[in-house]
Tab-separated table of C-alpha atoms in Angstrom:
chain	number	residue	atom	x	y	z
V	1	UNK	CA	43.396	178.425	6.135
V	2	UNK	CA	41.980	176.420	9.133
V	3	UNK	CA	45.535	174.645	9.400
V	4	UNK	CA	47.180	178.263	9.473
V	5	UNK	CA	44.622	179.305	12.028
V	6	UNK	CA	45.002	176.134	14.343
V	7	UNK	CA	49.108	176.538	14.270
V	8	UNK	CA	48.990	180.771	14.776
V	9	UNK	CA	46.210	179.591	17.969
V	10	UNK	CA	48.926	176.414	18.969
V	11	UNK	CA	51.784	179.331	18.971
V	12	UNK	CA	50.367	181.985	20.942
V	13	UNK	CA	49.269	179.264	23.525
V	14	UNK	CA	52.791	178.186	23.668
V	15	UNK	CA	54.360	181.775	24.082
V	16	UNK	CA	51.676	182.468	26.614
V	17	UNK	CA	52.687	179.536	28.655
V	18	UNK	CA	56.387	180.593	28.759
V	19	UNK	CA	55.838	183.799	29.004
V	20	UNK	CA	53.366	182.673	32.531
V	21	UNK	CA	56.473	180.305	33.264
V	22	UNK	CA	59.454	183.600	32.573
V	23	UNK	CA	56.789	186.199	35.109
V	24	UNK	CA	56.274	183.549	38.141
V	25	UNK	CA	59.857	182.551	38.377
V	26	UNK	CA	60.700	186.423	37.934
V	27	UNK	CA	57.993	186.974	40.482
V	28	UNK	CA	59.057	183.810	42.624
V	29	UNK	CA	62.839	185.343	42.498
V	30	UNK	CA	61.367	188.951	43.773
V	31	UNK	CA	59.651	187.626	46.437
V	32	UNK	CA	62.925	185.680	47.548
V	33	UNK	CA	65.597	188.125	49.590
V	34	UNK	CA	68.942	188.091	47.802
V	35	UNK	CA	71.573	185.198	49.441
V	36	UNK	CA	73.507	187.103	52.396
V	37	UNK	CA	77.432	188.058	51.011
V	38	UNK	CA	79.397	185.977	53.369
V	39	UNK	CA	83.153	187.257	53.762
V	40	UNK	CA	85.495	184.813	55.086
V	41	UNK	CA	87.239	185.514	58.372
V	42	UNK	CA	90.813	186.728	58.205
V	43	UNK	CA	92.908	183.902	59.882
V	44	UNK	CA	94.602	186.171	62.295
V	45	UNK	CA	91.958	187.765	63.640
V	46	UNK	CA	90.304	184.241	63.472
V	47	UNK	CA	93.090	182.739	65.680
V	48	UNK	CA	93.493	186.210	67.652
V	49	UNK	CA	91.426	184.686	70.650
V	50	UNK	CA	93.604	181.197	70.576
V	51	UNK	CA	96.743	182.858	71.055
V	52	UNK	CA	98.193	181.684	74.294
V	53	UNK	CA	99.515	184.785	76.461
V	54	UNK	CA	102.914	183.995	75.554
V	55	UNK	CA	103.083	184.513	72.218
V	56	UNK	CA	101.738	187.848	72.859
V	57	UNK	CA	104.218	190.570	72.815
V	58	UNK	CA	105.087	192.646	75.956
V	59	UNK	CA	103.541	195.838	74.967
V	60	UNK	CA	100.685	194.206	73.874
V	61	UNK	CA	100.114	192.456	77.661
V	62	UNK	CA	100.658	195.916	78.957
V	63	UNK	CA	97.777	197.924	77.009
V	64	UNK	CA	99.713	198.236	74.695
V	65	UNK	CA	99.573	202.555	75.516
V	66	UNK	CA	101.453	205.033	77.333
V	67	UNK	CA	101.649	202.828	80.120
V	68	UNK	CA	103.344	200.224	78.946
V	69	UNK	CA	106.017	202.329	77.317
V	70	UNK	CA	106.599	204.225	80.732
V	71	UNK	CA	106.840	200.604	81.992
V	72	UNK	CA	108.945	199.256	79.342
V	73	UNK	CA	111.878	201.990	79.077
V	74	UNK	CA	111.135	203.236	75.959
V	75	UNK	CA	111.484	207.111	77.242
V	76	UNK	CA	114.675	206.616	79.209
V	77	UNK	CA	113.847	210.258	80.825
V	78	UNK	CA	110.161	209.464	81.261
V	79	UNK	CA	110.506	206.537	83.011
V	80	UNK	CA	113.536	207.597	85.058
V	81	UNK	CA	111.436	211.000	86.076
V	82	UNK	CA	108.005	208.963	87.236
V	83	UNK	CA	110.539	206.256	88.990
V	84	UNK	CA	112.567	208.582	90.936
V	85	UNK	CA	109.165	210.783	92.239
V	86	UNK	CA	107.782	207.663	93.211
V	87	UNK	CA	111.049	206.791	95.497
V	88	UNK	CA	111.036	210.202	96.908
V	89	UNK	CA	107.753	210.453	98.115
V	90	UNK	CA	107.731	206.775	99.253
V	91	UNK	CA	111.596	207.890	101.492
V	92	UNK	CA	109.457	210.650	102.538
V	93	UNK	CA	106.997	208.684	103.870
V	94	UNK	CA	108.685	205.716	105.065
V	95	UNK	CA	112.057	206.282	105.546
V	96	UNK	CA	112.032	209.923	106.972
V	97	UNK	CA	108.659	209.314	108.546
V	98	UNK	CA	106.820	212.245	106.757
V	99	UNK	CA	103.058	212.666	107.277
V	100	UNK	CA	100.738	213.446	104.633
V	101	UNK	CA	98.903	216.223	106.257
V	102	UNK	CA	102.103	217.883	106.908
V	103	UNK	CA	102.941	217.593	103.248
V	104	UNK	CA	99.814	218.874	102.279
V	105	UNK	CA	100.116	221.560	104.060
V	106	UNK	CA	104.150	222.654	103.115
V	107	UNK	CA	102.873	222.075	99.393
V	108	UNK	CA	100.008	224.835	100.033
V	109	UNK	CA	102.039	227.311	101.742
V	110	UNK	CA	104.817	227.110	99.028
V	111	UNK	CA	102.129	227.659	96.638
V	112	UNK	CA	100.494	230.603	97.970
V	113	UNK	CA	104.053	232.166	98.602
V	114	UNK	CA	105.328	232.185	95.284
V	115	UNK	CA	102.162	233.143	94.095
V	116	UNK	CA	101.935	236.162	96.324
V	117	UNK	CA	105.785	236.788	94.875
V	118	UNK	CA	104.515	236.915	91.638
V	119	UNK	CA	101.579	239.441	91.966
V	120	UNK	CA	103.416	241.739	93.979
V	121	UNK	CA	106.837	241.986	94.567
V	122	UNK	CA	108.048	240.860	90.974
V	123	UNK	CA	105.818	242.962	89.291
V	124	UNK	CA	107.485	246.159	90.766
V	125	UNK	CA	110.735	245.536	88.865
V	126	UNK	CA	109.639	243.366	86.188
V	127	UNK	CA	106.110	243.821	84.217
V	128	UNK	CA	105.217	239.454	84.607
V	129	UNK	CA	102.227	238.278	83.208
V	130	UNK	CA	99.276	236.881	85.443
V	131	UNK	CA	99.768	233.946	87.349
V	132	UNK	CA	98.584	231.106	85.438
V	133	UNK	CA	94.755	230.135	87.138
V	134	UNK	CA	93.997	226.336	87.434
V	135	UNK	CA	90.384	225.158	87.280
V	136	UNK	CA	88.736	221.694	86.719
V	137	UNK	CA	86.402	221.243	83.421
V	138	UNK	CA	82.996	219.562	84.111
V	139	UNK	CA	83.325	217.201	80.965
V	140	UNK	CA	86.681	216.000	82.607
V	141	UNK	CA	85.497	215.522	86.185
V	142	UNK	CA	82.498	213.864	84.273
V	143	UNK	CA	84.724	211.712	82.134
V	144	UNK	CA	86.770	210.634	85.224
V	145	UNK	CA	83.534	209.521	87.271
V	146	UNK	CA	82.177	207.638	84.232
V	147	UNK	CA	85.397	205.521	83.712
V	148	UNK	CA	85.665	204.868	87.059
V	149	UNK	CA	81.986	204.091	87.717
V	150	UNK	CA	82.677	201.894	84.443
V	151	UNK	CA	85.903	199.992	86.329
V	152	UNK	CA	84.220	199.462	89.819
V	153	UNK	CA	81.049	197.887	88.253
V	154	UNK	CA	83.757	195.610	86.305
V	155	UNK	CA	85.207	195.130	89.137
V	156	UNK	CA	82.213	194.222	91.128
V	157	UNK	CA	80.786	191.624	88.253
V	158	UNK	CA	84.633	189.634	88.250
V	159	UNK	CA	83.931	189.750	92.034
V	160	UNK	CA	80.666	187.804	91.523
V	161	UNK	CA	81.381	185.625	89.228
V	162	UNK	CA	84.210	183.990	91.104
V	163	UNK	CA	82.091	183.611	94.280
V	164	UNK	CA	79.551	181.863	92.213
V	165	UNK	CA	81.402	178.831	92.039
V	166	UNK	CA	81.068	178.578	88.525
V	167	UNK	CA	85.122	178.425	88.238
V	168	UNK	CA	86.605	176.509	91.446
V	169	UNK	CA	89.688	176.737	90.242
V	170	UNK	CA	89.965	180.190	89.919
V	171	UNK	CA	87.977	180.974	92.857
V	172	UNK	CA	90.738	178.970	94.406
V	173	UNK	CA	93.384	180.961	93.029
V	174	UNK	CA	92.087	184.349	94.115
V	175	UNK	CA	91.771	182.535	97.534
V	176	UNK	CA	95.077	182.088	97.843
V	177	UNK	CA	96.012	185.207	95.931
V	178	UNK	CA	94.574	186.923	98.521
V	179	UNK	CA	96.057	185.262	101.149
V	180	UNK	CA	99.418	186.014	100.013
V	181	UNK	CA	98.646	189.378	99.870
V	182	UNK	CA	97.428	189.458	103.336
V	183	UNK	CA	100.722	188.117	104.710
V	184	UNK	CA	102.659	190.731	102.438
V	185	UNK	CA	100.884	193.005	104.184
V	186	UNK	CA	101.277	192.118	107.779
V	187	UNK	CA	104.644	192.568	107.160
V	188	UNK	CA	105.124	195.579	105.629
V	189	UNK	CA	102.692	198.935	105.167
V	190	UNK	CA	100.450	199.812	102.114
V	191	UNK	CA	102.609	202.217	100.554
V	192	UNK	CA	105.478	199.968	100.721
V	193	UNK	CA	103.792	197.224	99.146
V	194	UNK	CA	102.291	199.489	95.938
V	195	UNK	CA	105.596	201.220	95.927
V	196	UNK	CA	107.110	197.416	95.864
V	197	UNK	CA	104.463	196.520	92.934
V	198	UNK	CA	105.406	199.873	91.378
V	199	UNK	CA	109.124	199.078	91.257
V	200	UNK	CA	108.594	195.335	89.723
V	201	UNK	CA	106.296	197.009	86.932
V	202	UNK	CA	109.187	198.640	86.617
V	203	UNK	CA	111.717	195.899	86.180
V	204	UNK	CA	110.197	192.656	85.691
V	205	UNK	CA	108.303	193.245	82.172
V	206	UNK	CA	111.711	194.490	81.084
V	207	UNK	CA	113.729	191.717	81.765
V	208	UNK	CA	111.171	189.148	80.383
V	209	UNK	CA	111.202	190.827	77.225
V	210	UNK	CA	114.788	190.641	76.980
V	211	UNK	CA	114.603	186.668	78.545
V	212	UNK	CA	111.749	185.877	76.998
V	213	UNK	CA	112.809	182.046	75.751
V	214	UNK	CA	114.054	181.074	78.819
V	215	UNK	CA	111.923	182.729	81.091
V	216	UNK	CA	109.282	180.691	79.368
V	217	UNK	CA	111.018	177.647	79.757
V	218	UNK	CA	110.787	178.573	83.288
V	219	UNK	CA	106.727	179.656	83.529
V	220	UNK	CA	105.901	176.030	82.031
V	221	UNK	CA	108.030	173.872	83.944
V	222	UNK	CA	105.971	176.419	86.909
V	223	UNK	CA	102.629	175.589	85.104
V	224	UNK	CA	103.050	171.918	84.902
V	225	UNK	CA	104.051	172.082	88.411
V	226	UNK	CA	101.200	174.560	89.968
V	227	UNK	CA	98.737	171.539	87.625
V	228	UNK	CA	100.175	168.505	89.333
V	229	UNK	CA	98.814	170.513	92.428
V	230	UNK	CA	96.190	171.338	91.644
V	231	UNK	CA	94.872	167.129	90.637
V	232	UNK	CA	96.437	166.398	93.812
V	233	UNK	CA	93.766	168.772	95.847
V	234	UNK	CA	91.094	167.416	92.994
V	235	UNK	CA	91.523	164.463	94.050
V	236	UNK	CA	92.329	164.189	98.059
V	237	UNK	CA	89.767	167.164	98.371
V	238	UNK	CA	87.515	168.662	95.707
V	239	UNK	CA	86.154	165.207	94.446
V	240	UNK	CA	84.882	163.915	97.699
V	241	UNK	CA	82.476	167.209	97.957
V	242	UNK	CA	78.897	166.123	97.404
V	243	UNK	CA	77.370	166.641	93.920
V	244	UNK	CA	74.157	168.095	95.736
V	245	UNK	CA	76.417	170.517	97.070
V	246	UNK	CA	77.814	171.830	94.081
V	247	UNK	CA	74.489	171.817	92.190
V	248	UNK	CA	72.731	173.789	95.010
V	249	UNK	CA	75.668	176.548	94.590
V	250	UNK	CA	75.542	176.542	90.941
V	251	UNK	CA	71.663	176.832	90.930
């Protein structure tokens, strides 16, 4: 009997133990948060960021919206429509030496004319609906001042962090950049020059998507060139500026 009682006494001491051992590692697994489900990157979107400019497509450089089918000729009509206003009122302008107050003006009084036509001498033969009233919505005027607000501050920070210094080479390329603009524009006025940028919009994104191989071929040999260059002016100019220099202008 003692020999029963000693064995039943050694067996609950053992179940007792594991079943101490079973609760703290139950307890020890609560306490611990679950492992975090990591999901693998897709490779494309993984190597989205790598992908050199041209390997893009066209459409895709453009926005990749209405924009870049207006500038791409998918709508024939579209694009022929926006393209052919755009060379009227720059002939007006330019060519026949329009002004824009006087335009203004013609615009208003043909305006007001064929409305007055409308309310009063059409309606005593035929019975025509009211003219059609134009107002602007406050969530669109509100929208439009937001995006813009949105661009200009954009603007403004791309501004800043060129003239920091951080970049010399692309502080030197919107140097000269702008200095090429600046002799466009001595010679010619600012509606001819957007009107010119308009009409290469126009024609040049076409005609590299159609040339695309050997305009490339053309863009590197341009690349490799514009990089011998720039080593040259590293190394005759940019390397002989102080380092105290550049770390005051950094800091």
């Amino acid at each position: 009997m003692a020999d029963e009682h000693e064995s039943s006494h050694a067996k609950d001491k053992i179940t007792e133990t594991f079943h101490d051992e079973d609760s703290s590692s139950s307890s020890d697994s609560d306490s611990k948060p679950p492992p975090k489900k990591t999901f693998p990157v897709p490779p494309n979107r993984a190597n989205a960021n790598n992908v050199s400019w041209k390997e893009k497509p066209v459409h895709d450089l453009l926005g990749g919206a209405k924009a870049a089918d207006l500038f791409l000729w998918r709508n024939k009509k579209k694009s022929i429509i926006v393209l052919g206003s755009v060379t009227i009122i720059w002939a007006l302008f330019e060519m026949i030496e329009y002004h824009l107050l006087s335009l203004l003006c013609h615009v208003l009084i043909l305006v007001l004319g064929v409305h007055f036509l409308w309310s009063n001498t059409l309606n005593l033969f035929y019975k025509c609906p009211q003219f059609p009233q134009v107002a602007l919505e406050e969530d669109t005027v509100l929208q439009i001042a937001s995006v813009a607000r949105l661009e200009i501050n954009n603007f403004l920070e791309v501004l800043r962090e060129i003239a920091s210094g951080k970049d010399l080479k692309k502080f030197l390329t919107v140097i000269a950049g702008l200095w090429v603009v600046s002799i466009a524009g001595s010679c010619c006025t600012l509606l001819t020059l957007v009107y010119i940028c308009f009409v290469l919009l126009h024609t040049v994104p076409v005609l590299y998507e159609r040339h695309k191989e050997k305009a490339d071929v053309l863009l590197d040999k341009g690349e490799a060139e514009l990089k011998k260059q720039y080593e040259v002016l590293h190394e005759k100019v940019l390397s002989k500026v102080p380092k105290s220099f550049k770390e005051k202008k950094l800091a």
